[in-house]
Amino acid sequence: MVKSIVLITTGQPSCNPRIVKEANALTKAGYDVTMLYCFFIDWARREDKRLLKNVNWTYKLIGGSPLENKGTYFFTKLRFKICRILHSYLGNSFLLAERSQARCYDELLRAAKNIKADWYIGHNLGALPIAAVAAKYNRAKAGFDFEDYHRGEHDASAIAIINRNIFLEKKYLPLLEYCSTASDLITRTTKQNHPYFKGKIITIDNCFPLSQQVSFCKKKEGDNTLQLFWFSQTIGSNRGLEEVLDALIVMNDPTIHLTLVGRLDASIEQIINCKGGILLNNIHFKGIIPPDDLPDLASRMDVGLALETGFSENNSMALSNKIFTYLLAGNAIILSNTKMQMQFNAQYKVGEMYESGEIYRLIEKIQFYQHRENLNTQRKYNYDLARNELNWEKESDKLLEIIEF
């Protein structure tokens, strides 16, 4: 009999490549997969439509959207707002923690309970209670994915939110069979936070499938440019981009180009326009592009930038999916010295590191890759590392091993 699995997220598929990769891997392994998701942000709606055309699993939008089931959408928005206000006064009782974490808590839970499955797996903290309760209701198994270290996403001033996150973890983790995380540091810290958890806690790196790896793009003879590359959903401040701009201004080298992918935030646009000066012609904006198209674009670049500033505990402990895109594409990498990036680079030697805020050290690393031999050696090494080791085919086996147990 085919096992059925329900994946639950409080966001949208195109905003979460990790849950999409998980759904694809489980479907390919022969499981009957249903994804329950919610509207979160308007720009992702078009990407959802494109992405969901080509999947082999079932998906359901829960809780409406500004265009679909509008009544439910605006009702849940109002309820969400009220619950958050009440939570600020009454704390985590009366399911206020759950309803303050997920706009569609009740609708998602009802939908999950109505699907008789063998496994319920939550993504995003708002989905943790839903997966746990639905599994208990249907006498099934539950799991959860810590793509982020939720306790460390906010500064100390957000004490009510931090307490809510801790409360949800302590209440619902005991009901799970396993937790997965997206970095070894998050795995280690989660084990420390929950020493009595009886299930498994494993790391599943945010790698990408080899089906997305294009042929290695060798740099053409006579091409003396250095193509730097960075992407995210939003091109915003506090992501290390300011340091790159400062470095490029100091270098004043017209052979260096910077390509940025994502939705351009007004704050960083103003910084770029002010700082860019004569280098504006060498800064290229590609807007939002489909995730499946990223490896092809990245393969035509030289150096991927992993510039996390460690602005929060989560940011310091996380391992960005940027790094795995760069590896898949055969980019050399320049990494800032967050805890997890330092640990990862010490293990795999994927690029050059610099101390966040040290502009002249960053310049040294850029200049290092201007030497063709350094660049070519690192690029080919990274491409082969993704092909042979750091890919989703290998990482997803860890998930399948647990599900099949």
Short mmCIF file of C-alpha atoms in Angstrom, two decimals:
data_model
loop_
_atom_site.label_atom_id
_atom_site.label_comp_id
_atom_site.label_asym_id
_atom_site.label_seq_id
_atom_site.Cartn_x
_atom_site.Cartn_y
_atom_site.Cartn_z
CA MET A 1 0.00 0.00 0.00
CA VAL A 2 1.36 3.45 -0.96
CA LYS A 3 2.13 5.64 2.03
CA SER A 4 0.64 9.12 2.04
CA ILE A 5 2.35 12.24 3.35
CA VAL A 6 0.96 15.69 4.08
CA LEU A 7 3.42 18.60 3.94
CA ILE A 8 2.25 21.78 5.67
CA THR A 9 3.53 25.33 5.33
CA THR A 10 2.13 28.69 6.36
CA GLY A 11 3.75 30.24 3.29
CA GLN A 12 3.83 29.71 -0.47
CA PRO A 13 5.73 27.03 -2.42
CA SER A 14 7.77 29.47 -4.51
CA CYS A 15 8.99 31.16 -1.32
CA ASN A 16 10.25 27.85 0.06
CA PRO A 17 12.38 25.81 -2.35
CA ARG A 18 13.13 23.38 0.47
CA ILE A 19 9.56 22.13 0.88
CA VAL A 20 9.24 21.83 -2.91
CA LYS A 21 12.41 19.72 -3.10
CA GLU A 22 11.08 17.58 -0.26
CA ALA A 23 7.74 17.07 -2.03
CA ASN A 24 9.51 16.12 -5.26
CA ALA A 25 11.85 13.67 -3.53
CA LEU A 26 9.02 11.96 -1.64
CA THR A 27 6.88 11.72 -4.77
CA LYS A 28 9.79 10.28 -6.77
CA ALA A 29 10.27 7.69 -4.01
CA GLY A 30 6.68 6.52 -4.52
CA TYR A 31 4.78 8.37 -1.80
CA ASP A 32 1.42 10.05 -2.28
CA VAL A 33 2.17 13.67 -1.33
CA THR A 34 -0.21 16.55 -0.59
CA MET A 35 1.05 20.04 0.19
CA LEU A 36 -1.15 22.42 2.17
CA TYR A 37 0.00 26.02 1.82
CA CYS A 38 -1.21 29.57 2.47
CA PHE A 39 -1.03 32.89 0.68
CA PHE A 40 1.73 35.04 2.14
CA ILE A 41 2.97 37.63 -0.35
CA ASP A 42 1.60 38.92 -3.62
CA TRP A 43 4.72 38.71 -5.83
CA ALA A 44 5.00 34.95 -5.27
CA ARG A 45 1.54 34.19 -6.68
CA ARG A 46 2.71 34.21 -10.31
CA GLU A 47 5.71 32.03 -9.44
CA ASP A 48 3.41 29.59 -7.61
CA LYS A 49 1.26 29.29 -10.71
CA ARG A 50 4.27 28.54 -12.91
CA LEU A 51 5.84 26.12 -10.42
CA LEU A 52 2.68 24.15 -9.63
CA LYS A 53 1.94 23.49 -13.30
CA ASN A 54 4.77 20.97 -13.43
CA VAL A 55 4.55 19.06 -10.14
CA ASN A 56 3.44 15.47 -9.63
CA TRP A 57 2.00 15.98 -6.16
CA THR A 58 -1.29 17.40 -4.93
CA TYR A 59 -1.47 20.92 -3.55
CA LYS A 60 -4.19 22.95 -1.84
CA LEU A 61 -4.31 26.67 -1.08
CA ILE A 62 -5.79 27.04 2.41
CA GLY A 63 -7.24 30.22 3.86
CA GLY A 64 -7.86 32.07 0.62
CA SER A 65 -5.98 34.95 -0.98
CA PRO A 66 -6.76 38.46 -2.26
CA LEU A 67 -7.99 36.81 -5.49
CA GLU A 68 -9.33 33.43 -4.34
CA ASN A 69 -11.86 32.82 -1.58
CA LYS A 70 -11.58 36.46 -0.54
CA GLY A 71 -14.07 36.20 2.33
CA THR A 72 -12.01 33.57 4.13
CA TYR A 73 -8.80 35.45 3.43
CA PHE A 74 -9.96 38.73 4.96
CA PHE A 75 -11.63 36.95 7.87
CA THR A 76 -8.42 35.09 8.73
CA LYS A 77 -6.42 38.31 8.44
CA LEU A 78 -8.73 40.01 10.92
CA ARG A 79 -8.66 37.03 13.28
CA PHE A 80 -4.87 36.90 13.04
CA LYS A 81 -4.61 40.56 14.00
CA ILE A 82 -6.99 40.14 16.94
CA CYS A 83 -5.16 37.04 18.17
CA ARG A 84 -1.84 38.86 18.10
CA ILE A 85 -3.29 41.72 20.13
CA LEU A 86 -4.78 39.29 22.64
CA HIS A 87 -1.52 37.35 22.78
CA SER A 88 0.35 40.50 23.79
CA TYR A 89 -1.91 40.73 26.85
CA LEU A 90 -2.81 37.13 27.67
CA GLY A 91 0.27 35.23 26.56
CA ASN A 92 0.31 31.69 25.15
CA SER A 93 -2.93 30.34 26.65
CA PHE A 94 -6.21 29.57 24.85
CA LEU A 95 -4.38 28.58 21.62
CA LEU A 96 -3.32 32.20 21.19
CA ALA A 97 0.28 31.12 20.57
CA GLU A 98 -0.77 28.86 17.71
CA ARG A 99 -3.18 31.38 16.20
CA SER A 100 -0.67 34.22 16.56
CA GLN A 101 1.96 32.21 14.70
CA ALA A 102 -0.20 31.11 11.77
CA ARG A 103 -2.91 33.19 10.08
CA CYS A 104 -4.72 30.04 8.94
CA TYR A 105 -4.13 27.83 11.97
CA ASP A 106 -7.73 26.60 12.21
CA GLU A 107 -8.19 26.14 8.45
CA LEU A 108 -4.88 24.32 8.01
CA LEU A 109 -5.58 22.04 10.96
CA ARG A 110 -9.05 21.20 9.65
CA ALA A 111 -7.66 20.45 6.18
CA ALA A 112 -4.83 18.32 7.58
CA LYS A 113 -7.15 16.31 9.83
CA ASN A 114 -9.43 15.62 6.86
CA ILE A 115 -6.62 13.93 4.93
CA LYS A 116 -5.90 10.45 6.25
CA ALA A 117 -2.13 10.11 5.94
CA ASP A 118 0.80 8.17 7.37
CA TRP A 119 2.97 11.25 7.95
CA TYR A 120 2.35 14.95 8.62
CA ILE A 121 5.43 17.15 8.20
CA GLY A 122 5.47 20.84 9.10
CA HIS A 123 7.59 23.59 7.57
CA ASN A 124 7.64 27.03 9.23
CA LEU A 125 6.98 27.25 12.95
CA GLY A 126 3.27 27.98 12.44
CA ALA A 127 2.92 24.54 10.83
CA LEU A 128 4.52 22.66 13.75
CA PRO A 129 1.37 22.48 15.92
CA ILE A 130 -0.76 21.57 12.91
CA ALA A 131 1.46 18.64 11.89
CA ALA A 132 1.65 17.35 15.46
CA VAL A 133 -2.07 17.62 16.23
CA ALA A 134 -3.21 16.25 12.85
CA ALA A 135 -0.89 13.26 13.23
CA LYS A 136 -2.19 12.54 16.73
CA TYR A 137 -5.79 12.87 15.50
CA ASN A 138 -5.20 10.38 12.66
CA ARG A 139 -2.91 8.10 14.69
CA ALA A 140 -0.05 8.82 12.32
CA LYS A 141 3.52 10.12 12.58
CA ALA A 142 4.69 13.72 12.58
CA GLY A 143 7.90 15.51 11.65
CA PHE A 144 9.12 19.07 11.42
CA ASP A 145 11.79 20.97 9.52
CA PHE A 146 13.79 23.71 11.26
CA GLU A 147 15.03 25.53 8.19
CA ASP A 148 15.75 28.40 10.58
CA TYR A 149 16.62 28.68 14.25
CA HIS A 150 13.34 30.30 15.25
CA ARG A 151 14.39 31.21 18.78
CA GLY A 152 17.18 33.33 17.32
CA GLU A 153 15.31 35.17 14.58
CA HIS A 154 14.54 38.22 16.76
CA ASP A 155 16.54 40.47 19.06
CA ALA A 156 16.04 40.45 22.81
CA SER A 157 13.46 43.24 22.68
CA ALA A 158 10.94 40.88 21.04
CA ILE A 159 10.60 38.89 24.25
CA ALA A 160 6.93 37.96 23.69
CA ILE A 161 7.68 36.48 20.26
CA ILE A 162 10.72 34.59 21.52
CA ASN A 163 8.71 33.17 24.42
CA ARG A 164 5.96 32.13 22.00
CA ASN A 165 8.47 30.32 19.79
CA ILE A 166 9.95 28.49 22.77
CA PHE A 167 6.48 27.62 24.06
CA LEU A 168 5.45 26.08 20.71
CA GLU A 169 8.64 24.05 20.47
CA LYS A 170 8.32 22.67 24.02
CA LYS A 171 4.63 21.88 23.61
CA TYR A 172 4.77 20.09 20.25
CA LEU A 173 8.23 18.61 19.75
CA PRO A 174 7.49 15.70 22.12
CA LEU A 175 4.75 14.63 19.67
CA LEU A 176 7.20 14.27 16.75
CA GLU A 177 9.13 11.33 15.36
CA TYR A 178 11.91 13.51 13.99
CA CYS A 179 13.14 17.04 13.30
CA SER A 180 15.36 18.05 10.41
CA THR A 181 17.40 21.24 10.26
CA ALA A 182 19.26 23.14 7.53
CA SER A 183 22.61 23.41 9.31
CA ASP A 184 24.77 21.46 11.75
CA LEU A 185 24.75 24.35 14.22
CA ILE A 186 20.95 24.44 14.30
CA THR A 187 20.94 20.67 14.81
CA ARG A 188 23.42 20.89 17.68
CA THR A 189 21.57 23.75 19.37
CA THR A 190 18.16 22.08 18.95
CA LYS A 191 19.53 18.97 20.66
CA GLN A 192 20.79 21.15 23.52
CA ASN A 193 17.43 22.91 23.81
CA HIS A 194 15.50 19.62 23.87
CA PRO A 195 17.69 17.07 25.70
CA TYR A 196 14.71 14.81 26.40
CA PHE A 197 13.46 14.64 22.83
CA LYS A 198 13.20 10.95 21.95
CA GLY A 199 13.04 11.30 18.18
CA LYS A 200 15.84 11.88 15.69
CA ILE A 201 17.30 15.29 14.92
CA ILE A 202 19.21 15.37 11.64
CA THR A 203 20.79 17.92 9.31
CA ILE A 204 19.58 18.05 5.72
CA ASP A 205 21.64 20.62 3.84
CA ASN A 206 19.81 22.91 1.45
CA CYS A 207 21.39 21.35 -1.63
CA PHE A 208 19.85 21.31 -5.10
CA PRO A 209 19.11 18.41 -7.46
CA LEU A 210 21.62 17.47 -10.13
CA SER A 211 18.87 17.80 -12.71
CA GLN A 212 19.35 21.57 -12.30
CA GLN A 213 23.10 21.46 -12.86
CA VAL A 214 24.03 22.76 -16.29
CA SER A 215 27.28 21.96 -18.10
CA PHE A 216 30.35 23.60 -16.61
CA CYS A 217 30.73 27.04 -18.19
CA LYS A 218 34.41 27.62 -18.76
CA LYS A 219 35.50 31.25 -18.91
CA LYS A 220 36.34 32.34 -22.43
CA GLU A 221 39.90 33.13 -23.38
CA GLY A 222 40.49 36.86 -23.46
CA ASP A 223 37.65 37.61 -21.05
CA ASN A 224 39.35 39.68 -18.36
CA THR A 225 36.18 40.56 -16.44
CA LEU A 226 35.27 39.24 -13.01
CA GLN A 227 31.55 38.58 -12.63
CA LEU A 228 30.29 38.77 -9.03
CA PHE A 229 26.84 37.35 -8.27
CA TRP A 230 24.31 37.64 -5.42
CA PHE A 231 20.62 36.74 -5.19
CA SER A 232 17.75 36.66 -2.74
CA GLN A 233 14.00 37.19 -2.76
CA THR A 234 14.70 40.81 -1.84
CA ILE A 235 17.75 42.93 -2.62
CA GLY A 236 17.80 44.68 0.73
CA SER A 237 20.02 46.26 3.35
CA ASN A 238 21.86 44.45 6.15
CA ARG A 239 22.76 41.59 3.82
CA GLY A 240 26.40 42.57 3.21
CA LEU A 241 25.76 44.32 -0.11
CA GLU A 242 26.81 47.68 1.30
CA GLU A 243 30.28 46.24 1.93
CA VAL A 244 30.58 44.99 -1.64
CA LEU A 245 29.60 48.40 -2.97
CA ASP A 246 32.20 50.08 -0.77
CA ALA A 247 34.82 47.59 -1.94
CA LEU A 248 34.02 48.19 -5.60
CA ILE A 249 34.17 51.96 -5.14
CA VAL A 250 37.61 51.71 -3.54
CA MET A 251 38.84 49.36 -6.28
CA ASN A 252 37.36 51.49 -9.07
CA ASP A 253 37.99 48.65 -11.52
CA PRO A 254 35.73 48.68 -14.61
CA THR A 255 36.47 45.01 -15.31
CA ILE A 256 34.49 43.94 -12.21
CA HIS A 257 30.74 43.44 -12.62
CA LEU A 258 28.09 42.77 -9.97
CA THR A 259 24.83 41.00 -10.91
CA LEU A 260 21.94 41.11 -8.44
CA VAL A 261 18.77 39.01 -8.56
CA GLY A 262 15.65 39.75 -6.53
CA ARG A 263 13.07 42.39 -5.81
CA LEU A 264 14.92 45.69 -5.33
CA ASP A 265 14.10 47.28 -1.98
CA ALA A 266 13.87 51.08 -1.98
CA SER A 267 16.38 51.47 0.86
CA ILE A 268 19.16 49.55 -0.89
CA GLU A 269 18.29 51.19 -4.23
CA GLN A 270 18.99 54.57 -2.68
CA ILE A 271 22.29 53.31 -1.24
CA ILE A 272 23.32 51.88 -4.62
CA ASN A 273 22.45 55.08 -6.45
CA CYS A 274 24.39 57.15 -3.91
CA LYS A 275 27.42 54.89 -3.66
CA GLY A 276 27.55 53.40 -7.12
CA GLY A 277 28.81 56.48 -8.95
CA ILE A 278 30.64 55.62 -12.14
CA LEU A 279 30.28 51.93 -11.34
CA LEU A 280 26.51 51.95 -11.85
CA ASN A 281 27.02 50.70 -15.39
CA ASN A 282 28.70 47.61 -13.95
CA ILE A 283 25.84 46.75 -11.56
CA HIS A 284 23.22 44.62 -13.29
CA PHE A 285 19.72 44.01 -11.91
CA LYS A 286 17.89 40.90 -13.10
CA GLY A 287 14.72 41.26 -11.01
CA ILE A 288 12.92 38.18 -9.74
CA ILE A 289 13.60 35.08 -11.82
CA PRO A 290 12.21 31.54 -11.39
CA PRO A 291 14.32 29.40 -9.01
CA ASP A 292 14.80 26.78 -11.73
CA ASP A 293 16.49 29.42 -13.91
CA LEU A 294 18.99 30.47 -11.26
CA PRO A 295 21.63 27.77 -11.86
CA ASP A 296 21.85 28.62 -15.57
CA LEU A 297 22.32 32.33 -14.84
CA ALA A 298 24.77 31.60 -12.03
CA SER A 299 26.83 29.31 -14.28
CA ARG A 300 27.71 32.35 -16.39
CA MET A 301 29.10 34.13 -13.32
CA ASP A 302 32.49 33.74 -11.66
CA VAL A 303 32.12 34.39 -7.93
CA GLY A 304 29.06 33.89 -5.73
CA LEU A 305 28.79 36.17 -2.69
CA ALA A 306 27.68 34.72 0.67
CA LEU A 307 27.75 37.91 2.73
CA GLU A 308 25.55 37.20 5.78
CA THR A 309 26.30 39.72 8.50
CA GLY A 310 25.32 37.62 11.52
CA PHE A 311 22.76 40.27 12.45
CA SER A 312 20.83 37.66 14.46
CA GLU A 313 21.63 34.34 16.09
CA ASN A 314 19.70 32.59 13.35
CA ASN A 315 21.61 34.43 10.61
CA SER A 316 24.89 33.37 12.18
CA MET A 317 23.84 29.73 12.57
CA ALA A 318 22.12 29.29 9.21
CA LEU A 319 23.63 28.01 5.98
CA SER A 320 22.12 29.91 3.08
CA ASN A 321 20.83 28.09 0.03
CA LYS A 322 22.88 30.62 -1.96
CA ILE A 323 25.98 28.60 -1.22
CA PHE A 324 24.51 25.43 -2.71
CA THR A 325 23.32 27.29 -5.81
CA TYR A 326 26.83 28.66 -6.29
CA LEU A 327 28.31 25.18 -5.92
CA LEU A 328 25.84 23.68 -8.38
CA ALA A 329 26.69 26.41 -10.90
CA GLY A 330 30.45 26.09 -10.48
CA ASN A 331 31.05 29.49 -8.89
CA ALA A 332 33.96 30.33 -6.65
CA ILE A 333 32.60 31.78 -3.39
CA ILE A 334 33.48 34.66 -1.09
CA LEU A 335 32.00 34.09 2.38
CA SER A 336 31.63 36.32 5.43
CA ASN A 337 32.72 34.86 8.76
CA THR A 338 29.43 33.81 10.35
CA LYS A 339 29.72 30.79 12.64
CA MET A 340 28.15 28.32 10.25
CA GLN A 341 29.85 29.59 7.11
CA MET A 342 33.23 29.34 8.85
CA GLN A 343 32.50 25.77 9.90
CA PHE A 344 31.24 24.84 6.44
CA ASN A 345 34.22 26.35 4.63
CA ALA A 346 36.67 24.69 7.03
CA GLN A 347 35.10 21.36 6.07
CA TYR A 348 34.63 21.77 2.33
CA LYS A 349 37.08 24.57 1.24
CA VAL A 350 34.54 26.16 -1.11
CA GLY A 351 36.04 29.65 -1.21
CA GLU A 352 37.67 32.62 0.45
CA MET A 353 36.51 34.09 3.77
CA TYR A 354 36.70 37.60 5.16
CA GLU A 355 35.63 39.26 8.40
CA SER A 356 32.32 41.06 8.04
CA GLY A 357 32.97 44.81 8.01
CA GLU A 358 36.59 44.50 6.86
CA ILE A 359 36.32 46.16 3.44
CA TYR A 360 40.00 45.83 2.58
CA ARG A 361 40.00 42.14 3.42
CA LEU A 362 37.03 41.76 1.09
CA ILE A 363 38.98 43.61 -1.61
CA GLU A 364 41.86 41.14 -1.14
CA LYS A 365 39.49 38.23 -1.72
CA ILE A 366 38.05 39.81 -4.87
CA GLN A 367 41.58 40.45 -6.15
CA PHE A 368 42.52 36.84 -5.36
CA TYR A 369 39.91 35.66 -7.84
CA GLN A 370 41.03 38.15 -10.47
CA HIS A 371 43.97 35.78 -10.94
CA ARG A 372 42.66 33.38 -13.56
CA GLU A 373 44.32 30.26 -12.13
CA ASN A 374 42.84 30.83 -8.65
CA LEU A 375 39.40 31.40 -10.14
CA ASN A 376 39.41 28.43 -12.51
CA THR A 377 40.71 26.00 -9.89
CA GLN A 378 38.07 26.96 -7.31
CA ARG A 379 35.23 27.02 -9.83
CA LYS A 380 35.91 23.51 -11.13
CA TYR A 381 36.45 22.17 -7.60
CA ASN A 382 33.08 23.56 -6.47
CA TYR A 383 31.26 22.24 -9.54
CA ASP A 384 32.63 18.74 -8.92
CA LEU A 385 31.84 18.97 -5.19
CA ALA A 386 28.18 19.57 -6.00
CA ARG A 387 28.12 16.83 -8.63
CA ASN A 388 29.74 14.21 -6.41
CA GLU A 389 28.70 15.07 -2.86
CA LEU A 390 26.68 18.20 -2.03
CA ASN A 391 23.50 17.58 -4.02
CA TRP A 392 19.85 16.97 -3.18
CA GLU A 393 19.94 13.36 -4.35
CA LYS A 394 22.33 12.53 -1.51
CA GLU A 395 20.78 14.85 1.10
CA SER A 396 17.20 13.69 0.49
CA ASP A 397 18.25 10.12 1.25
CA LYS A 398 18.45 11.17 4.92
CA LEU A 399 14.78 12.14 4.86
CA LEU A 400 13.71 9.00 3.01
CA GLU A 401 15.59 6.87 5.52
CA ILE A 402 13.50 8.29 8.36
CA ILE A 403 10.20 8.15 6.49
CA GLU A 404 10.78 4.55 5.46
CA PHE A 405 11.74 3.44 8.98
#
